Amino acid sequence: MKKKLLVSIFYIIFIFNSNLFSNESDKTLKVGLLAPLSGPHSQIGISLMYSLQLALEEIGDEDVKIIPRDSGNNNKEKINSALSEMRSLGVKIIIGPTTHAEFEEVKRYNDLIFISPSNINPRFSNNIISIGVSLDSQLITLINFLKSQKKSKTIIMYPKNKYQKLVEDKLQTLKLEGMKKFTYSPNPEVLTGEIETLTNYNQRKRNLELRKKMFQDKEDEQSVKELERLEQLYTLGGVNFDSVIIIDFGNNLKSVLTSLVYTDVSQTDVLFTTINQWFDESIFYENTIKNLYYPSVNYKEFKKYNNKYFKKFKIFPNEITILAYDALGLIYYAWKKNGEIKSINDFAFKNKIKGKIGTFSFKNGKVIQELDIYKTENKKFVKF
């Protein structure tokens, strides 16, 4: 399989490079790809190349050429070598880098423009535009959704990990009024106790026991019925919030959801939301939550893209590759609109731009995606 994959990589690079020198003219748009084609993250780089091949086919313009080069695993030597080579070939605009950690290195090449799928800093920054599905865009979408559902007592929950400061900086920038913040341990054993404190679980459990004792020695019909009702409960009394935004993923997210249900947080009274999960179907098997809401890209287009990718390459793409797909479309639009691309300001569009993942807007140097709200329901992703 690995040998077959290597053959495919070299074949695609050969095709890209062959196209570069065939029928080349002054009207040629040369787009670089700076991605890890070697090392532990090479699958991402390969997936990005495949994605751009699909985008090229859809654009159908022979004057658009892709020049892929290897960035390694945050390897400064490879990055600089790749950029120097692309620059010598006449490349002015590059898709990449894929990670925010490489931004400082590419900023030095101020004669080049970079469109990055990173979601860390969604803005025009020096010579870099980040178009990833940013936390900013997700939180804005979630806040508007909660307002539409008349929720006013929201708790934003996030783990104590290496991303904690990043999350807190974003929350401070958005100036979220009236929303409480709650940090928790990523250790499930510690987490449960923290959620018990948040939900006042022990007191609510005691409230139930005290209430049940009031009816245990009574034999009238009304008391018997009330006791039967209380026996069906785990706690008595509600929590002091009506909605949660959980900024987490995968198994950690599932642990938080499980702890909230374990502490008897009513799914009728409290709205459960989280951030973009890229339509992770493993959420379906988290049976403790009936409805979980989150913002994401256009599911119909995302699924169509994945199916098209799989049909051609017999593997499924990495999620971020759809961003590279949109990035090439964005570059092509700017090129056709202006006749050329001179600077990063050529992407400061006044109007909204529609891509595969949704609609982009570029305001005051910020990149905002208009995301949709989806919910998990009966093992399906349903647009709300």
Short mmCIF file of C-alpha atoms in Angstrom, two decimals:
data_model
loop_
_atom_site.label_atom_id
_atom_site.label_comp_id
_atom_site.label_asym_id
_atom_site.label_seq_id
_atom_site.Cartn_x
_atom_site.Cartn_y
_atom_site.Cartn_z
CA MET A 1 0.00 0.00 0.00
CA LYS A 2 2.81 2.39 0.95
CA LYS A 3 4.66 1.64 -2.31
CA LYS A 4 1.47 2.27 -4.31
CA LEU A 5 0.97 5.55 -2.45
CA LEU A 6 4.52 6.69 -3.20
CA VAL A 7 4.02 5.94 -6.90
CA SER A 8 0.82 8.00 -6.82
CA ILE A 9 2.60 10.94 -5.15
CA PHE A 10 5.41 11.02 -7.67
CA TYR A 11 2.88 10.65 -10.49
CA ILE A 12 0.87 13.66 -9.32
CA ILE A 13 3.99 15.79 -8.77
CA PHE A 14 5.19 14.77 -12.25
CA ILE A 15 1.82 15.76 -13.76
CA PHE A 16 1.84 19.09 -11.91
CA ASN A 17 5.40 19.85 -13.03
CA SER A 18 4.70 18.74 -16.62
CA ASN A 19 1.70 21.06 -16.75
CA LEU A 20 3.85 23.86 -15.38
CA PHE A 21 6.13 23.96 -18.42
CA SER A 22 3.55 23.12 -21.08
CA ASN A 23 1.82 26.04 -22.82
CA GLU A 24 3.16 28.44 -20.19
CA SER A 25 2.42 32.11 -20.86
CA ASP A 26 2.33 35.43 -19.08
CA LYS A 27 -1.30 34.69 -18.27
CA THR A 28 -0.43 31.60 -16.24
CA LEU A 29 -1.51 31.51 -12.59
CA LYS A 30 1.13 29.60 -10.64
CA VAL A 31 -0.03 28.43 -7.21
CA GLY A 32 2.38 26.80 -4.80
CA LEU A 33 1.49 24.15 -2.24
CA LEU A 34 3.62 24.11 0.91
CA ALA A 35 2.71 20.92 2.75
CA PRO A 36 4.30 17.97 4.59
CA LEU A 37 4.96 15.44 1.82
CA SER A 38 7.40 13.55 4.05
CA GLY A 39 7.55 12.73 7.75
CA PRO A 40 4.82 11.80 10.23
CA HIS A 41 2.21 14.13 8.70
CA SER A 42 2.83 13.23 5.06
CA GLN A 43 -0.69 11.82 4.69
CA ILE A 44 -2.05 15.35 5.17
CA GLY A 45 0.23 16.72 2.46
CA ILE A 46 -0.69 13.94 0.06
CA SER A 47 -4.38 14.48 0.77
CA LEU A 48 -3.94 18.20 0.04
CA MET A 49 -2.33 17.41 -3.33
CA TYR A 50 -5.21 15.12 -4.26
CA SER A 51 -7.67 17.82 -3.22
CA LEU A 52 -6.01 20.41 -5.46
CA GLN A 53 -6.07 17.95 -8.34
CA LEU A 54 -9.86 17.75 -7.92
CA ALA A 55 -10.12 21.54 -7.71
CA LEU A 56 -8.06 21.94 -10.88
CA GLU A 57 -10.35 19.57 -12.74
CA GLU A 58 -13.41 21.51 -11.62
CA ILE A 59 -11.90 24.89 -12.56
CA GLY A 60 -10.95 23.49 -15.96
CA ASP A 61 -8.51 26.27 -16.84
CA GLU A 62 -5.20 25.13 -18.35
CA ASP A 63 -3.59 28.43 -17.33
CA VAL A 64 -3.72 27.42 -13.65
CA LYS A 65 -0.67 25.45 -12.50
CA ILE A 66 0.04 23.85 -9.11
CA ILE A 67 3.61 23.57 -7.82
CA PRO A 68 3.80 21.31 -4.72
CA ARG A 69 6.83 21.32 -2.45
CA ASP A 70 7.64 19.52 0.80
CA SER A 71 7.70 21.42 4.12
CA GLY A 72 8.55 18.33 6.20
CA ASN A 73 7.50 18.30 9.83
CA ASN A 74 7.94 21.98 10.72
CA ASN A 75 11.39 21.68 9.15
CA LYS A 76 12.82 25.18 8.63
CA GLU A 77 15.46 24.00 6.17
CA LYS A 78 12.89 22.26 3.98
CA ILE A 79 10.47 25.17 4.24
CA ASN A 80 13.08 27.70 3.12
CA SER A 81 14.32 25.43 0.33
CA ALA A 82 10.76 24.88 -0.90
CA LEU A 83 9.91 28.58 -0.83
CA SER A 84 13.11 29.59 -2.61
CA GLU A 85 12.46 27.03 -5.33
CA MET A 86 8.83 28.07 -5.80
CA ARG A 87 9.85 31.73 -5.90
CA SER A 88 12.43 30.96 -8.62
CA LEU A 89 9.66 29.31 -10.66
CA GLY A 90 7.59 32.49 -10.56
CA VAL A 91 5.16 31.53 -7.84
CA LYS A 92 3.58 34.52 -6.07
CA ILE A 93 0.85 32.82 -4.06
CA ILE A 94 1.04 29.66 -1.97
CA ILE A 95 -1.51 27.41 -0.28
CA GLY A 96 0.03 26.69 3.11
CA PRO A 97 1.56 26.41 5.57
CA THR A 98 -0.75 23.85 7.17
CA THR A 99 0.12 24.71 10.78
CA HIS A 100 0.29 27.97 12.73
CA ALA A 101 3.72 26.93 14.07
CA GLU A 102 5.23 27.60 10.64
CA PHE A 103 3.82 31.12 10.30
CA GLU A 104 6.86 32.91 11.71
CA GLU A 105 9.12 31.24 9.15
CA VAL A 106 7.02 32.16 6.10
CA LYS A 107 6.36 35.74 7.25
CA ARG A 108 9.93 36.56 6.21
CA TYR A 109 8.94 36.02 2.57
CA ASN A 110 6.97 39.23 2.33
CA ASP A 111 6.96 39.14 -1.48
CA LEU A 112 4.83 35.97 -1.35
CA ILE A 113 1.19 35.53 -0.32
CA PHE A 114 0.10 32.54 1.77
CA ILE A 115 -3.43 31.13 2.09
CA SER A 116 -3.36 28.81 5.10
CA PRO A 117 -5.97 26.22 6.18
CA SER A 118 -4.95 26.90 9.79
CA ASN A 119 -7.81 27.99 12.06
CA ILE A 120 -5.69 29.55 14.82
CA ASN A 121 -5.75 33.19 13.72
CA PRO A 122 -8.49 33.86 11.13
CA ARG A 123 -7.32 37.16 9.74
CA PHE A 124 -5.03 38.96 7.33
CA SER A 125 -1.69 38.83 9.12
CA ASN A 126 1.26 40.35 7.26
CA ASN A 127 1.39 38.16 4.14
CA ILE A 128 -0.82 35.31 5.45
CA ILE A 129 -4.58 34.75 5.24
CA SER A 130 -5.95 31.97 7.46
CA ILE A 131 -9.19 30.44 6.18
CA GLY A 132 -9.62 27.54 8.61
CA VAL A 133 -12.90 26.96 10.43
CA SER A 134 -11.95 29.27 13.27
CA LEU A 135 -13.08 29.20 16.87
CA ASP A 136 -14.22 32.79 16.38
CA SER A 137 -16.64 31.83 13.59
CA GLN A 138 -17.91 28.84 15.55
CA LEU A 139 -18.55 30.80 18.75
CA ILE A 140 -20.30 33.62 16.89
CA THR A 141 -22.59 31.06 15.23
CA LEU A 142 -23.28 29.28 18.53
CA ILE A 143 -24.02 32.50 20.41
CA ASN A 144 -26.51 33.60 17.75
CA PHE A 145 -28.11 30.15 17.87
CA LEU A 146 -28.48 30.23 21.67
CA LYS A 147 -30.02 33.69 21.48
CA SER A 148 -32.54 32.41 18.93
CA GLN A 149 -33.43 29.63 21.39
CA LYS A 150 -33.96 32.19 24.18
CA LYS A 151 -31.07 30.85 26.26
CA SER A 152 -29.49 33.38 28.59
CA LYS A 153 -27.60 31.35 31.22
CA THR A 154 -24.81 29.77 29.22
CA ILE A 155 -21.69 28.09 30.58
CA ILE A 156 -18.69 27.81 28.27
CA MET A 157 -16.72 24.69 29.18
CA TYR A 158 -13.18 23.92 28.06
CA PRO A 159 -10.32 21.69 29.28
CA LYS A 160 -7.17 22.64 31.14
CA ASN A 161 -4.68 21.80 28.40
CA LYS A 162 -2.18 23.44 26.05
CA TYR A 163 -4.99 25.22 24.18
CA GLN A 164 -6.50 26.81 27.30
CA LYS A 165 -4.82 30.20 26.82
CA LEU A 166 -5.76 30.29 23.14
CA VAL A 167 -9.41 29.62 24.02
CA GLU A 168 -9.39 32.25 26.79
CA ASP A 169 -7.83 34.84 24.47
CA LYS A 170 -10.59 34.21 21.91
CA LEU A 171 -13.30 34.46 24.57
CA GLN A 172 -11.86 37.75 25.79
CA THR A 173 -11.73 39.14 22.24
CA LEU A 174 -15.38 38.28 21.63
CA LYS A 175 -16.40 40.04 24.89
CA LEU A 176 -19.09 37.52 25.80
CA GLU A 177 -21.38 39.15 28.32
CA GLY A 178 -23.33 37.14 30.86
CA MET A 179 -21.65 33.85 29.99
CA LYS A 180 -19.81 31.94 32.69
CA LYS A 181 -16.64 29.98 32.04
CA PHE A 182 -15.77 26.59 33.49
CA THR A 183 -12.46 24.77 33.03
CA TYR A 184 -12.12 21.06 33.70
CA SER A 185 -9.50 18.35 33.89
CA PRO A 186 -9.01 16.17 30.81
CA ASN A 187 -8.65 13.24 33.25
CA PRO A 188 -12.09 11.50 33.28
CA GLU A 189 -11.67 10.43 36.92
CA VAL A 190 -11.14 14.03 38.04
CA LEU A 191 -13.66 15.42 35.56
CA THR A 192 -16.66 13.64 37.10
CA GLY A 193 -16.05 15.26 40.49
CA GLU A 194 -15.68 18.69 38.88
CA ILE A 195 -18.97 18.29 37.01
CA GLU A 196 -20.65 17.18 40.25
CA THR A 197 -19.54 20.47 41.82
CA LEU A 198 -20.68 22.51 38.79
CA THR A 199 -24.15 20.92 38.84
CA ASN A 200 -24.52 20.91 42.65
CA TYR A 201 -25.13 17.18 42.26
CA ASN A 202 -24.68 16.07 45.87
CA GLN A 203 -27.07 18.70 47.22
CA ARG A 204 -29.69 17.85 44.60
CA LYS A 205 -29.34 14.19 45.51
CA ARG A 206 -29.84 15.02 49.21
CA ASN A 207 -32.87 17.13 48.29
CA LEU A 208 -34.42 14.06 46.70
CA GLU A 209 -33.78 11.82 49.71
CA LEU A 210 -35.27 14.40 52.08
CA ARG A 211 -38.31 14.79 49.87
CA LYS A 212 -38.86 11.04 49.67
CA LYS A 213 -38.74 10.69 53.47
CA MET A 214 -41.67 13.11 53.72
CA PHE A 215 -43.94 10.57 52.01
CA GLN A 216 -42.51 7.20 53.07
CA ASP A 217 -44.75 6.79 56.15
CA LYS A 218 -47.91 8.11 54.50
CA GLU A 219 -50.51 5.81 52.99
CA ASP A 220 -52.95 8.20 51.30
CA GLU A 221 -53.23 7.88 47.53
CA GLN A 222 -51.70 11.27 46.75
CA SER A 223 -48.62 10.58 48.91
CA VAL A 224 -48.15 7.11 47.41
CA LYS A 225 -48.27 8.54 43.88
CA GLU A 226 -45.82 11.30 44.78
CA LEU A 227 -43.41 8.78 46.28
CA GLU A 228 -43.66 6.64 43.15
CA ARG A 229 -42.83 9.70 41.06
CA LEU A 230 -39.84 10.57 43.24
CA GLU A 231 -38.53 7.01 43.02
CA GLN A 232 -38.10 7.55 39.26
CA LEU A 233 -35.79 10.52 39.84
CA TYR A 234 -32.06 10.65 40.53
CA THR A 235 -31.95 14.19 41.91
CA LEU A 236 -34.37 16.94 42.85
CA GLY A 237 -33.96 20.52 41.66
CA GLY A 238 -32.46 22.06 38.56
CA VAL A 239 -29.07 23.53 37.71
CA ASN A 240 -28.28 27.24 37.44
CA PHE A 241 -27.65 27.23 33.68
CA ASP A 242 -29.83 26.61 30.62
CA SER A 243 -27.18 25.86 28.00
CA VAL A 244 -23.57 24.72 27.61
CA ILE A 245 -20.93 25.27 24.95
CA ILE A 246 -18.30 22.52 25.23
CA ILE A 247 -15.03 23.38 23.48
CA ASP A 248 -13.62 19.89 23.10
CA PHE A 249 -13.37 16.91 20.75
CA GLY A 250 -13.51 13.13 20.50
CA ASN A 251 -13.36 11.02 23.64
CA ASN A 252 -12.82 14.05 25.86
CA LEU A 253 -16.07 15.56 24.59
CA LYS A 254 -17.87 12.27 25.21
CA SER A 255 -16.53 12.16 28.78
CA VAL A 256 -17.94 15.63 29.47
CA LEU A 257 -21.32 14.72 27.98
CA THR A 258 -21.43 11.50 30.00
CA SER A 259 -20.60 13.36 33.22
CA LEU A 260 -23.32 15.94 32.59
CA VAL A 261 -25.90 13.20 32.06
CA TYR A 262 -24.59 11.22 35.06
CA THR A 263 -25.16 14.28 37.26
CA ASP A 264 -28.76 14.36 36.02
CA VAL A 265 -28.64 17.55 33.96
CA SER A 266 -32.00 17.70 32.20
CA GLN A 267 -31.75 17.51 28.41
CA THR A 268 -35.19 19.09 28.27
CA ASP A 269 -34.15 22.20 30.20
CA VAL A 270 -30.51 22.49 29.14
CA LEU A 271 -29.32 22.84 25.54
CA PHE A 272 -26.11 20.91 24.79
CA THR A 273 -23.81 22.46 22.17
CA THR A 274 -20.21 21.96 21.13
CA ILE A 275 -17.81 23.16 18.44
CA ASN A 276 -17.26 21.78 14.93
CA GLN A 277 -16.77 18.00 15.00
CA TRP A 278 -16.40 17.55 11.22
CA PHE A 279 -19.43 15.24 11.23
CA ASP A 280 -17.70 12.62 13.35
CA GLU A 281 -20.09 9.65 13.28
CA SER A 282 -18.67 8.18 16.50
CA ILE A 283 -20.85 10.78 18.26
CA PHE A 284 -23.82 8.62 17.25
CA TYR A 285 -22.64 5.94 19.64
CA GLU A 286 -22.62 8.32 22.58
CA ASN A 287 -26.07 7.20 23.66
CA THR A 288 -26.30 9.47 26.71
CA ILE A 289 -27.17 12.55 24.63
CA LYS A 290 -30.29 12.70 22.50
CA ASN A 291 -29.60 16.01 20.76
CA LEU A 292 -26.21 17.67 20.43
CA TYR A 293 -25.91 20.88 18.42
CA TYR A 294 -22.80 22.30 16.77
CA PRO A 295 -21.74 24.66 13.98
CA SER A 296 -20.08 23.30 10.89
CA VAL A 297 -19.48 23.63 7.18
CA ASN A 298 -22.13 22.80 4.60
CA TYR A 299 -22.78 19.08 5.20
CA LYS A 300 -24.25 18.44 1.75
CA GLU A 301 -21.19 19.91 0.01
CA PHE A 302 -18.82 18.24 2.49
CA LYS A 303 -20.35 14.82 1.79
CA LYS A 304 -20.37 15.42 -1.96
CA TYR A 305 -16.70 16.41 -1.84
CA ASN A 306 -15.76 13.33 0.23
CA ASN A 307 -17.59 11.00 -2.15
CA LYS A 308 -15.98 12.59 -5.20
CA TYR A 309 -12.56 12.33 -3.57
CA PHE A 310 -13.09 8.69 -2.61
CA LYS A 311 -14.37 7.75 -6.06
CA LYS A 312 -11.20 9.08 -7.67
CA PHE A 313 -8.52 8.11 -5.13
CA LYS A 314 -10.12 5.17 -3.23
CA ILE A 315 -9.38 6.77 0.14
CA PHE A 316 -11.21 9.38 2.19
CA PRO A 317 -9.64 12.85 2.56
CA ASN A 318 -8.36 14.57 5.65
CA GLU A 319 -10.98 17.13 6.76
CA ILE A 320 -8.79 20.19 6.17
CA THR A 321 -8.33 19.35 2.49
CA ILE A 322 -11.71 20.84 1.64
CA LEU A 323 -10.22 24.14 2.85
CA ALA A 324 -7.40 23.82 0.29
CA TYR A 325 -10.03 23.03 -2.33
CA ASP A 326 -11.82 26.28 -1.44
CA ALA A 327 -8.50 28.15 -1.23
CA LEU A 328 -7.71 27.41 -4.87
CA GLY A 329 -11.19 28.57 -5.86
CA LEU A 330 -10.67 31.75 -3.85
CA ILE A 331 -7.30 32.39 -5.53
CA TYR A 332 -8.75 31.74 -8.97
CA TYR A 333 -11.65 34.13 -8.29
CA ALA A 334 -9.26 36.92 -7.22
CA TRP A 335 -7.05 36.29 -10.24
CA LYS A 336 -9.93 36.40 -12.73
CA LYS A 337 -11.50 39.42 -11.03
CA ASN A 338 -8.33 41.53 -10.92
CA GLY A 339 -6.43 40.10 -13.89
CA GLU A 340 -3.51 39.40 -11.55
CA ILE A 341 -2.69 39.06 -7.87
CA LYS A 342 -0.31 41.71 -6.56
CA SER A 343 -0.82 41.69 -2.81
CA ILE A 344 -2.82 40.30 0.08
CA ASN A 345 -5.23 43.23 -0.35
CA ASP A 346 -6.54 41.66 -3.56
CA PHE A 347 -8.44 39.28 -1.26
CA ALA A 348 -10.17 42.02 0.73
CA PHE A 349 -13.47 41.41 -1.04
CA LYS A 350 -16.38 43.69 -0.24
CA ASN A 351 -18.93 41.01 -1.06
CA LYS A 352 -19.30 37.62 0.56
CA ILE A 353 -17.69 34.67 -1.23
CA LYS A 354 -19.41 31.29 -1.42
CA GLY A 355 -17.20 28.19 -1.26
CA LYS A 356 -17.65 24.47 -0.71
CA ILE A 357 -17.56 24.80 3.07
CA GLY A 358 -19.93 27.75 3.18
CA THR A 359 -19.78 31.52 2.83
CA PHE A 360 -16.72 33.65 3.63
CA SER A 361 -16.74 37.31 4.54
CA PHE A 362 -13.64 39.49 4.80
CA LYS A 363 -14.11 42.47 7.09
CA ASN A 364 -11.52 44.67 8.79
CA GLY A 365 -8.78 42.16 8.10
CA LYS A 366 -10.75 39.29 9.65
CA VAL A 367 -11.94 36.11 7.95
CA ILE A 368 -15.35 34.93 9.13
CA GLN A 369 -17.23 31.85 7.92
CA GLU A 370 -21.00 31.77 8.03
CA LEU A 371 -21.55 28.29 9.45
CA ASP A 372 -24.71 26.22 9.74
CA ILE A 373 -26.03 24.61 12.92
CA TYR A 374 -26.42 20.83 12.87
CA LYS A 375 -27.75 18.42 15.44
CA THR A 376 -27.25 14.70 15.94
CA GLU A 377 -30.63 13.01 15.79
CA ASN A 378 -31.44 9.32 15.25
CA LYS A 379 -27.87 8.67 14.08
CA LYS A 380 -28.07 11.39 11.46
CA PHE A 381 -26.68 14.91 11.05
CA VAL A 382 -29.67 17.19 10.64
CA LYS A 383 -29.40 20.83 9.62
CA PHE A 384 -31.27 22.91 12.18
#
